[in-house]
Short mmCIF file of C-alpha atoms in Angstrom, two decimals:
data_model
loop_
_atom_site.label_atom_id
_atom_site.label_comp_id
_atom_site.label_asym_id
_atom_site.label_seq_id
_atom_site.Cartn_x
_atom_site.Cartn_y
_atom_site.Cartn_z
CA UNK D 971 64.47 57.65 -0.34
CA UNK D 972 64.56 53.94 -0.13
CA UNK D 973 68.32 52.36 -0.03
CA UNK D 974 68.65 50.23 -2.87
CA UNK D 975 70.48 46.81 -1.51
CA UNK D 976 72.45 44.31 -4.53
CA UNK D 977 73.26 41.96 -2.83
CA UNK D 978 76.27 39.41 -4.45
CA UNK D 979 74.67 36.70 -6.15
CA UNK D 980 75.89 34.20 -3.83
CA UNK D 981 73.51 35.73 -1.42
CA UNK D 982 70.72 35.50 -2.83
CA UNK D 983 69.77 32.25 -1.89
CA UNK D 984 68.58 29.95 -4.42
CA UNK D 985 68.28 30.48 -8.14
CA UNK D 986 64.53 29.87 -9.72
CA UNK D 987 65.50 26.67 -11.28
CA UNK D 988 66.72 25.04 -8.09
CA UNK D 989 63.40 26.30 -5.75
CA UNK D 990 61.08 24.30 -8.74
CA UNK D 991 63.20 21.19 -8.79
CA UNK D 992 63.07 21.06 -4.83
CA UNK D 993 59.30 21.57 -5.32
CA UNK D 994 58.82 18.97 -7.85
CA UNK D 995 60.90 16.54 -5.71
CA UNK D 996 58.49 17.28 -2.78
CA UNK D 997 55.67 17.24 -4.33
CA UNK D 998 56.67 13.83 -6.21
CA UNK D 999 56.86 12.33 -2.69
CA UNK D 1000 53.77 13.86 -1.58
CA UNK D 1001 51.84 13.07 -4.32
CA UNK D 1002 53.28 9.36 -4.46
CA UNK D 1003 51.73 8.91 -0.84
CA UNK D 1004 48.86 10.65 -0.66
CA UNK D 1005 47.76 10.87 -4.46
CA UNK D 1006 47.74 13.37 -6.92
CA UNK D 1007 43.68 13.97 -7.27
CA UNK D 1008 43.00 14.40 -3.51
CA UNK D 1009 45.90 16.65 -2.31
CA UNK D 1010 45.57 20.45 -2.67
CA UNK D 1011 48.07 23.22 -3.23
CA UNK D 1012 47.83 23.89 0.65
CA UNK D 1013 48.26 20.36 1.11
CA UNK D 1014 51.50 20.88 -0.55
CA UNK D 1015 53.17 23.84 0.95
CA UNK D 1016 51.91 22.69 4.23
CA UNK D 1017 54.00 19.47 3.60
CA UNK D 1018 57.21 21.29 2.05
CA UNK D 1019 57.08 23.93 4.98
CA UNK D 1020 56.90 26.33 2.04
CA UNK D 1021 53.73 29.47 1.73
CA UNK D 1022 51.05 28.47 -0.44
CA UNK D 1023 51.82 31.91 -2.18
CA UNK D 1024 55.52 31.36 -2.61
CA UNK D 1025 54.42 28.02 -4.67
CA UNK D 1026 52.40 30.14 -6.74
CA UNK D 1027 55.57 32.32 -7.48
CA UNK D 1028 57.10 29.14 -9.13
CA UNK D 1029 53.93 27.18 -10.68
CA UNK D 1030 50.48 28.60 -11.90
CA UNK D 1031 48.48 25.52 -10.38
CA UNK D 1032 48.85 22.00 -9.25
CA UNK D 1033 48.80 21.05 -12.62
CA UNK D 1034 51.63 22.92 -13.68
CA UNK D 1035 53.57 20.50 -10.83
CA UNK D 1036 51.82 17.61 -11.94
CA UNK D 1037 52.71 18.33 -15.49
CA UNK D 1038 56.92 19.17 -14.69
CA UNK D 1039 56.40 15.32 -12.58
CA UNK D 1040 54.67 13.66 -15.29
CA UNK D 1041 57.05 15.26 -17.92
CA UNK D 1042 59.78 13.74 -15.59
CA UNK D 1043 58.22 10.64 -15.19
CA UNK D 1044 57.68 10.16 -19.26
CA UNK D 1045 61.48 11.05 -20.06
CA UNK D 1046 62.41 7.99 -18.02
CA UNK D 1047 60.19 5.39 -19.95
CA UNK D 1048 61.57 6.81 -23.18
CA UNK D 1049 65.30 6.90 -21.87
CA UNK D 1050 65.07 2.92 -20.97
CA UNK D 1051 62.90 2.49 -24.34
CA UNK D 1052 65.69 4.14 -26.22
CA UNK D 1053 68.28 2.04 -24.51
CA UNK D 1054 66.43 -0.98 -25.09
CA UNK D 1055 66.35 -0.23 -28.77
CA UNK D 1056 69.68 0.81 -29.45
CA UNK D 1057 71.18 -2.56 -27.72
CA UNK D 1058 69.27 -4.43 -30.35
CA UNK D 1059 71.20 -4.99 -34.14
CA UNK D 1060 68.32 -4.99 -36.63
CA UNK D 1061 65.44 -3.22 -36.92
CA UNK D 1062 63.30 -5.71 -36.29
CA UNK D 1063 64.46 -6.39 -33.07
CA UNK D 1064 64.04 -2.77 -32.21
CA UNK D 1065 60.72 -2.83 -32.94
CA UNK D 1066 60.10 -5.92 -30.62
CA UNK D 1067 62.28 -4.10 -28.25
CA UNK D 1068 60.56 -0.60 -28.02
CA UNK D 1069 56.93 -2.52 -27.75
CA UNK D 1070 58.10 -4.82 -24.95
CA UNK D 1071 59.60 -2.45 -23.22
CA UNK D 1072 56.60 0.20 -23.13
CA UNK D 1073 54.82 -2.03 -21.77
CA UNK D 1074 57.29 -3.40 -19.10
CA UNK D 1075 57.55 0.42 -17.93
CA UNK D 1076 53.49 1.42 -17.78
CA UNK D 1077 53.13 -1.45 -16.01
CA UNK D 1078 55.67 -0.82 -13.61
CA UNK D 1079 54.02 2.72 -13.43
CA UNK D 1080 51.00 1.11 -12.59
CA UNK D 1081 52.04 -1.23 -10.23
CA UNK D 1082 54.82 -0.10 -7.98
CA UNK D 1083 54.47 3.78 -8.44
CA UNK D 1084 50.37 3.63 -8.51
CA UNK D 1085 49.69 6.90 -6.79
CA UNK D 1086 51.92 8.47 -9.81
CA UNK D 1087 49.96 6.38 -12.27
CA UNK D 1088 47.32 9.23 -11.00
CA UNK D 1089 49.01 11.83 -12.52
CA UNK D 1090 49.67 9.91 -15.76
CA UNK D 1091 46.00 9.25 -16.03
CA UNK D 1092 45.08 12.82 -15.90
CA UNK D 1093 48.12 13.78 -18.10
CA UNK D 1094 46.26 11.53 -20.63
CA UNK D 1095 42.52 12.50 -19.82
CA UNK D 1096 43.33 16.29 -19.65
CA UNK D 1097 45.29 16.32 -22.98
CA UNK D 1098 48.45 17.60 -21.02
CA UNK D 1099 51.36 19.45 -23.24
CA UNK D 1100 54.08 16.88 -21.47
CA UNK D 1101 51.83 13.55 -22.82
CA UNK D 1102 51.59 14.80 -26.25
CA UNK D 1103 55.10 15.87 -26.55
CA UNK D 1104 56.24 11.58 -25.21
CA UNK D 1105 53.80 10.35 -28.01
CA UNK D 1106 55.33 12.58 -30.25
CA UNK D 1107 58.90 11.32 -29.77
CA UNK D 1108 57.70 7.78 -29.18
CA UNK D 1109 56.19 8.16 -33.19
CA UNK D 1110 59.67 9.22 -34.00
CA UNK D 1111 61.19 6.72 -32.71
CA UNK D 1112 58.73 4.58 -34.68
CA UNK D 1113 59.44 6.17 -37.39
CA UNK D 1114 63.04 6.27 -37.66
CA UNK D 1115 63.05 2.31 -36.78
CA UNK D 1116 61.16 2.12 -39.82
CA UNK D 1117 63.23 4.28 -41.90
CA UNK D 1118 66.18 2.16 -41.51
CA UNK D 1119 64.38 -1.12 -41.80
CA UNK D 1120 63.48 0.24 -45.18
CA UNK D 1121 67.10 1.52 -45.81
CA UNK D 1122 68.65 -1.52 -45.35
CA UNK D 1123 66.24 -4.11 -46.55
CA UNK D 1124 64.34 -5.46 -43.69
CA UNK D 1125 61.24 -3.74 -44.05
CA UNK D 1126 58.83 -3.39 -47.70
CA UNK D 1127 58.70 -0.06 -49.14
CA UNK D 1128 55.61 0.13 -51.10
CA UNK D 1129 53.42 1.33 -48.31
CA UNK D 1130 53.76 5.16 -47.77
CA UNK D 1131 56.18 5.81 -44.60
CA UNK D 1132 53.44 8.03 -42.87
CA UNK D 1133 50.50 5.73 -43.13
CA UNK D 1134 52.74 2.47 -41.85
CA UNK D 1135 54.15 4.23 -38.77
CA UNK D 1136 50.75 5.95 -37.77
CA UNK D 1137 49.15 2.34 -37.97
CA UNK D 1138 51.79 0.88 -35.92
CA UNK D 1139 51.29 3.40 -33.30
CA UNK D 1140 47.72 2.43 -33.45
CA UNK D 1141 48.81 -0.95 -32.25
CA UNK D 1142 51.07 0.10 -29.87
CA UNK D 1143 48.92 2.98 -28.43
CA UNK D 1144 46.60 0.85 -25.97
CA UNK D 1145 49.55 -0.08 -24.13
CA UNK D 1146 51.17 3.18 -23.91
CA UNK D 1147 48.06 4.69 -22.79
CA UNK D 1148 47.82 4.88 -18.78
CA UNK D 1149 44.18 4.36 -18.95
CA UNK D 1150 43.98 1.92 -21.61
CA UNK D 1151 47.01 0.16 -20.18
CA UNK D 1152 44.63 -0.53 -16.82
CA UNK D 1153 41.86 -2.31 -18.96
CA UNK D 1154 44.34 -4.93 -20.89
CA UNK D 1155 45.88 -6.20 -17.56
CA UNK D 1156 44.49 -9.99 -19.34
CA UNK D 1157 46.92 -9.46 -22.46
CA UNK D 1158 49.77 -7.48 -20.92
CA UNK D 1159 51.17 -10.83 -21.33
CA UNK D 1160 51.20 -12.01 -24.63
CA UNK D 1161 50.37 -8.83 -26.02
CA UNK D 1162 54.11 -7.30 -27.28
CA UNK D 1163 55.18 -10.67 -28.54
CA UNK D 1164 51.90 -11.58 -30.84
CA UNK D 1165 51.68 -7.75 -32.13
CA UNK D 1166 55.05 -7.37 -32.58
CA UNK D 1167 55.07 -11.06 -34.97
CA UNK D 1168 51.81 -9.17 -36.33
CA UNK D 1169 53.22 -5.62 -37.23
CA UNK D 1170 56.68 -7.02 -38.15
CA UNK D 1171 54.51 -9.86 -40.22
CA UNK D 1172 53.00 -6.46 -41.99
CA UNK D 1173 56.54 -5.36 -42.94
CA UNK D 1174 57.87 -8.20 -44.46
CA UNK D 1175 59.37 -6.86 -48.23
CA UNK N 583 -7.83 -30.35 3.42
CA UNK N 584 -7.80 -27.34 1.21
CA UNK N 585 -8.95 -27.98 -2.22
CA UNK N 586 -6.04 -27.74 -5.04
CA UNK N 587 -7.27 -25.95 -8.05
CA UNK N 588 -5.73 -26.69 -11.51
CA UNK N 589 -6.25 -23.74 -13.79
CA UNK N 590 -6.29 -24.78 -17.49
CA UNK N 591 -3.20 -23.54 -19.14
CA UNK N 592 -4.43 -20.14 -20.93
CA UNK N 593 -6.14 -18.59 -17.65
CA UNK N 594 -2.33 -19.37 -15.73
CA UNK N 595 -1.51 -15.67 -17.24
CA UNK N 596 1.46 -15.04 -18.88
CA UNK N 597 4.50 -17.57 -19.57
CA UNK N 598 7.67 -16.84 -17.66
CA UNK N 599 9.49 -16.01 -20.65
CA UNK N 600 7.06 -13.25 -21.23
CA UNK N 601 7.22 -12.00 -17.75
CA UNK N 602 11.35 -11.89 -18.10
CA UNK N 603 10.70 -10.10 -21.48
CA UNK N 604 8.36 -7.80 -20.14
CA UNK N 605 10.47 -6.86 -17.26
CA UNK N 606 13.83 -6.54 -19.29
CA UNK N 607 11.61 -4.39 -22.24
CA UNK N 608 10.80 -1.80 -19.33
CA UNK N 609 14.12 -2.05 -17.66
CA UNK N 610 15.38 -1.42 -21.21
CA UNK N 611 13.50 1.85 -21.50
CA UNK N 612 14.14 2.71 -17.70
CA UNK N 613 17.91 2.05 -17.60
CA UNK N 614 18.25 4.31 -20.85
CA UNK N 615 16.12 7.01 -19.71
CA UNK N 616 17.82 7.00 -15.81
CA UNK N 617 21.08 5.12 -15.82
CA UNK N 618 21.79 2.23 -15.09
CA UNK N 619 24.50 2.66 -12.16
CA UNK N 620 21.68 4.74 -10.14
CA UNK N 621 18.61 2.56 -10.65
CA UNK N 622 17.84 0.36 -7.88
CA UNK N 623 15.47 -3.22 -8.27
CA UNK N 624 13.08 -0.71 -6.26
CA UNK N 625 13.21 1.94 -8.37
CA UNK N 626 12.59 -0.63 -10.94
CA UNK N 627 10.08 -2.34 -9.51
CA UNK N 628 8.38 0.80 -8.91
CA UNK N 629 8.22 2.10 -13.04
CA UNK N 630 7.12 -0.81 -13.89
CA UNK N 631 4.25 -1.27 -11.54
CA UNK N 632 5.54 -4.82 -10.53
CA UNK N 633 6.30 -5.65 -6.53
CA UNK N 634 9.96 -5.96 -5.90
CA UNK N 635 9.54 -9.29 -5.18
CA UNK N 636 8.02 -10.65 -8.68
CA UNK N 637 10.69 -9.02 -9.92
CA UNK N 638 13.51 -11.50 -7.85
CA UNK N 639 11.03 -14.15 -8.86
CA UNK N 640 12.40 -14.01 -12.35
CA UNK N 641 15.91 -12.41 -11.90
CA UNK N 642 18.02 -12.87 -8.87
CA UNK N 643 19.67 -9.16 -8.90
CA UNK N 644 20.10 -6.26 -11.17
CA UNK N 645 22.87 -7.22 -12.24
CA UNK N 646 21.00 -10.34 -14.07
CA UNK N 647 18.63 -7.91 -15.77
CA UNK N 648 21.44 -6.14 -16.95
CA UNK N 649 23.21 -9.00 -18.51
CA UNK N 650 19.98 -9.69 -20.33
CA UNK N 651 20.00 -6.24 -22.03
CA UNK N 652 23.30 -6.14 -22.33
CA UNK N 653 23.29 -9.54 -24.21
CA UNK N 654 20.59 -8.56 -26.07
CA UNK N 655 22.64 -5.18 -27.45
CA UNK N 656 25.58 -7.65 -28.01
CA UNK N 657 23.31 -9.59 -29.99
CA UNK N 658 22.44 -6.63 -32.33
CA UNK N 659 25.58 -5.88 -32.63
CA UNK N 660 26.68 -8.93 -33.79
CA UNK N 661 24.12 -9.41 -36.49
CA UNK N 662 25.24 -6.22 -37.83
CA UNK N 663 28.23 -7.36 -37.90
CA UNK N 664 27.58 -10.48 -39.80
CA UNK N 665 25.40 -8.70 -42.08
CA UNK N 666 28.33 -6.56 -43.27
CA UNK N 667 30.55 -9.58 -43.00
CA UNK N 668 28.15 -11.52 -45.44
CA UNK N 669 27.80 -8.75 -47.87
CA UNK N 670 31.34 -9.15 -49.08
CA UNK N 671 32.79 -11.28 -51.35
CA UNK N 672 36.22 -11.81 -50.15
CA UNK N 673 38.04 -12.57 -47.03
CA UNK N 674 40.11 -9.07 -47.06
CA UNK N 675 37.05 -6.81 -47.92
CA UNK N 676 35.00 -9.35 -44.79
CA UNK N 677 37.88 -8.27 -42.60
CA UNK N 678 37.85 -4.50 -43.32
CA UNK N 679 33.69 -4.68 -42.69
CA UNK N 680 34.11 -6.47 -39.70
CA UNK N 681 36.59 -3.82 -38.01
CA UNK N 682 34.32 -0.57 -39.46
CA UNK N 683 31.36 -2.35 -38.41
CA UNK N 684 32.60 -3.01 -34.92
CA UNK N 685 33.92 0.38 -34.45
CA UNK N 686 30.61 2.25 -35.74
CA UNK N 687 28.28 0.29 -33.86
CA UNK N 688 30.48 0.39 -30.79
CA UNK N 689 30.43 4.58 -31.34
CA UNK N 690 26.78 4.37 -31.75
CA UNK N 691 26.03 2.69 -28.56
CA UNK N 692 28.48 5.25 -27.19
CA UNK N 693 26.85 8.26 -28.16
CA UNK N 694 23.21 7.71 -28.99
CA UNK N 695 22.43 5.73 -26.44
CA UNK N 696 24.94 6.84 -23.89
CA UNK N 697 22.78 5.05 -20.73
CA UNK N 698 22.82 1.73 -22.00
CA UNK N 699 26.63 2.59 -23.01
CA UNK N 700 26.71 2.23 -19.04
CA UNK N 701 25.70 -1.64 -19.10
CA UNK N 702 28.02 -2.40 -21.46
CA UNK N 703 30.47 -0.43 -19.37
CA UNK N 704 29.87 -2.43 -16.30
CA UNK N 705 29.98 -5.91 -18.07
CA UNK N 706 33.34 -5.31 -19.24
CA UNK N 707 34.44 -4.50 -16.08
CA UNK N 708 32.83 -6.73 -14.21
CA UNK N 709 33.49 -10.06 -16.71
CA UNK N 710 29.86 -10.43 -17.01
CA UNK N 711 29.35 -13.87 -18.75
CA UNK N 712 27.21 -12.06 -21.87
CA UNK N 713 30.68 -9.48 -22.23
CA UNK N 714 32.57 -12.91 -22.38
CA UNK N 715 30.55 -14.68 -24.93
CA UNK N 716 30.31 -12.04 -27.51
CA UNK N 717 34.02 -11.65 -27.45
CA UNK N 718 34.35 -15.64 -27.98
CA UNK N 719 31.78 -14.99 -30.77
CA UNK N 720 33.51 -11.86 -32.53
CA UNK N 721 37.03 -13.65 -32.22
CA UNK N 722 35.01 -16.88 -33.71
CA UNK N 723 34.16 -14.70 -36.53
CA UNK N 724 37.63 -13.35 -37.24
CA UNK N 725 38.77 -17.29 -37.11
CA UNK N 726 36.43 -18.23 -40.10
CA UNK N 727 37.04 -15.03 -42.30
CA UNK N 728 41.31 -16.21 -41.82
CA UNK N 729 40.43 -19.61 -42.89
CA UNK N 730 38.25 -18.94 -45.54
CA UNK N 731 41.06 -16.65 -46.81
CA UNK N 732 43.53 -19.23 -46.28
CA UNK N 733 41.53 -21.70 -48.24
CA UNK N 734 41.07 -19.63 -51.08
CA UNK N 735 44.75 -18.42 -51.09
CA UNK N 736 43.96 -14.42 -50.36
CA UNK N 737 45.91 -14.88 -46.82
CA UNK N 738 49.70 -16.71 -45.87
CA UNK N 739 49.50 -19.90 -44.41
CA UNK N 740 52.92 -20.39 -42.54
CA UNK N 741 51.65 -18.65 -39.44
CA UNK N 742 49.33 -20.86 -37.10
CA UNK N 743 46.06 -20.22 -37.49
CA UNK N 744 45.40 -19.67 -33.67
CA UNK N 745 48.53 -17.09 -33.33
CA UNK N 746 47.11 -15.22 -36.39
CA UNK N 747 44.14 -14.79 -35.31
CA UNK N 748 44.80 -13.93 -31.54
CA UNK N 749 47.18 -11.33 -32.55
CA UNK N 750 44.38 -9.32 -35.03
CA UNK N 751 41.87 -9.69 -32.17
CA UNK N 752 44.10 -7.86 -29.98
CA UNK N 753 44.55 -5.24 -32.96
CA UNK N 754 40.87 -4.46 -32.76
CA UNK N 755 40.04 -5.30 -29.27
CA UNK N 756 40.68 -1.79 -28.35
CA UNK N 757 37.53 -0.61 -30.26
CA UNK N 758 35.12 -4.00 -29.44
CA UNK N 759 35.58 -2.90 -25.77
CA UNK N 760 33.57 0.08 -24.61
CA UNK N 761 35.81 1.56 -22.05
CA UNK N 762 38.67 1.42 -24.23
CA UNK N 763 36.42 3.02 -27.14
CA UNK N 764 35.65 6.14 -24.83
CA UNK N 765 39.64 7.04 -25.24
CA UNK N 766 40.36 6.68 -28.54
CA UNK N 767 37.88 8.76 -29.99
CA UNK N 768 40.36 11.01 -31.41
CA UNK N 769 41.38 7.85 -33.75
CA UNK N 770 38.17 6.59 -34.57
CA UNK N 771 37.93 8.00 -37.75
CA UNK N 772 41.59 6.62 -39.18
CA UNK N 773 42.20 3.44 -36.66
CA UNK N 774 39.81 0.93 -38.97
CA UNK N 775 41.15 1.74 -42.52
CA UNK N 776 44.39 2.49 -41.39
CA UNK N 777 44.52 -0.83 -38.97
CA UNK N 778 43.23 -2.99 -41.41
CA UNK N 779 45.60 -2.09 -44.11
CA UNK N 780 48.20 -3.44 -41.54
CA UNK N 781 46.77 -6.60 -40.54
CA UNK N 782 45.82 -7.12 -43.81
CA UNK N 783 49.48 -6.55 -45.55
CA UNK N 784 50.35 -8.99 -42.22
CA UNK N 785 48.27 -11.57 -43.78
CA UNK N 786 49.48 -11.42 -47.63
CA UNK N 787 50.72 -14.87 -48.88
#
């Protein structure tokens, strides 16, 4: 019969939590130079001197990595739009805020981080749990702007809540979107400024 | 000396303009059948039972055929357009038939006939003059429905004219432009009721 070693938890080398985050950090730098679509699981571990298998102890597939980096990635757009917003007095201004800075960030995305773009772009195309969940709380955010522009006067009333913030994500959505981002390079521009007179034109009581 | 013949006018065989048409009705019916990415002025040449040669006697690439089909689709588009446009009394009812229009007709190019969707793929990426000139036409369009509205007191007048409109183009810009289209599927059915509410509560005097 087989001895049956506990060893003290100090000893047992790194807990789960910290073996994914030094695999998402790795594979955030790989991925950032050689590209998300082209490099393999193999490509990985080879890279992070780790076993192919031993990755597949902590994520299911590449995706799974992509999605923890793109879910990383998202959180930081929404943390600057939030903190754009919440330096701004009115509602109003929010609004102008939150669309300006979207945009500032996916182009930033797009430009200086490109290779990450990548994994944005598939994020988006395959539908991934970590995009729908950041256009989620970005139609919160909406949403509660609106609320307390109708709270405290600066927004009309008469149009159901629901119907005014889903439109207004309409307008904002072709700028949040990685791919449709890449086709409005022309209007990047003038875009947040003329939509945001548009929309807040829209909410005028 | 060699003797110069004059043929009288009706034994000179067909116009140019019928030779163009005739080559873009085939490449028409090729490009839809094959694609137009794959086709080659050879392959072309070859369907139609013309050398490759006549064929750069009348366009200089295949590029130039395709901006003559692609113009031509712009074209029908457009008419529909008006047609809807025309067909309503007032300026807010001409604006909500100009966006449904636009979206349905860009949706059926899209689906039904996915391989000239291709063309009109490649001519918004690649600028292609006939992309440009339907888009000066379409934001035309938009320009006379605001000042007709404006006239007739149905839309505000304190916002310029030019920043008005500019700002609902790039509301529905996202649906005139095929590649954009192809991603927002999922919104197609809400965007043009539910966009046009908002630009047209943006515009109420």
């Amino acid at each position: 019969m087989k001895n049956v070693i506990t060893y003290p938890v100090s000893a047992r080398g790194p807990a789960d939590h910290e073996v994914r985050d030094q695999i998402v950090a790795a594979a955030t730098e790989h991925f950032s130079r050689y590209g998300y679509e082209k490099t393999t699981v193999s490509d990985l571990a080879k890279a992070i001197g780790f076993s192919k298998a031993y990755i597949y102890k902590f994520f299911e597939s590449k995706q799974a990595i992509g999605e923890m980096i793109c879910a990383n990635c998202l959180r930081e757009i929404e943390a600057e739009v939030k903190a754009a917003v919440v330096a701004a007095d009115r509602p109003p201004e929010k609004l102008r805020r939150m669309f300006k800075t979207l945009v500032d960030a996916g182009l930033r995305l797009f430009f200086s981080e490109r290779k990450l773009h990548e994994i944005a772009a598939a994020a988006a195309i395959g539908h991934w749990q970590a995009a729908h969940a950041y256009e989620e709380r970005i139609q919160k955010l909406l949403h509660d702007i609106l609320q307390e522009g109708r709270q405290n006067g600066d927004f009309e009333r008469k149009t159901p809540l629901d119907e005014t913030a889903m439109a207004i994500y309409l307008v904002m959505r072709p700028y949040l979107h990685p791919l449709l981002l890449q086709h409005s390079f022309d209007y990047t521009e003038e875009a947040p400024a003329k939509l945001s007179g548009l929309v807040l034109r829209s909410l005028s009581p």
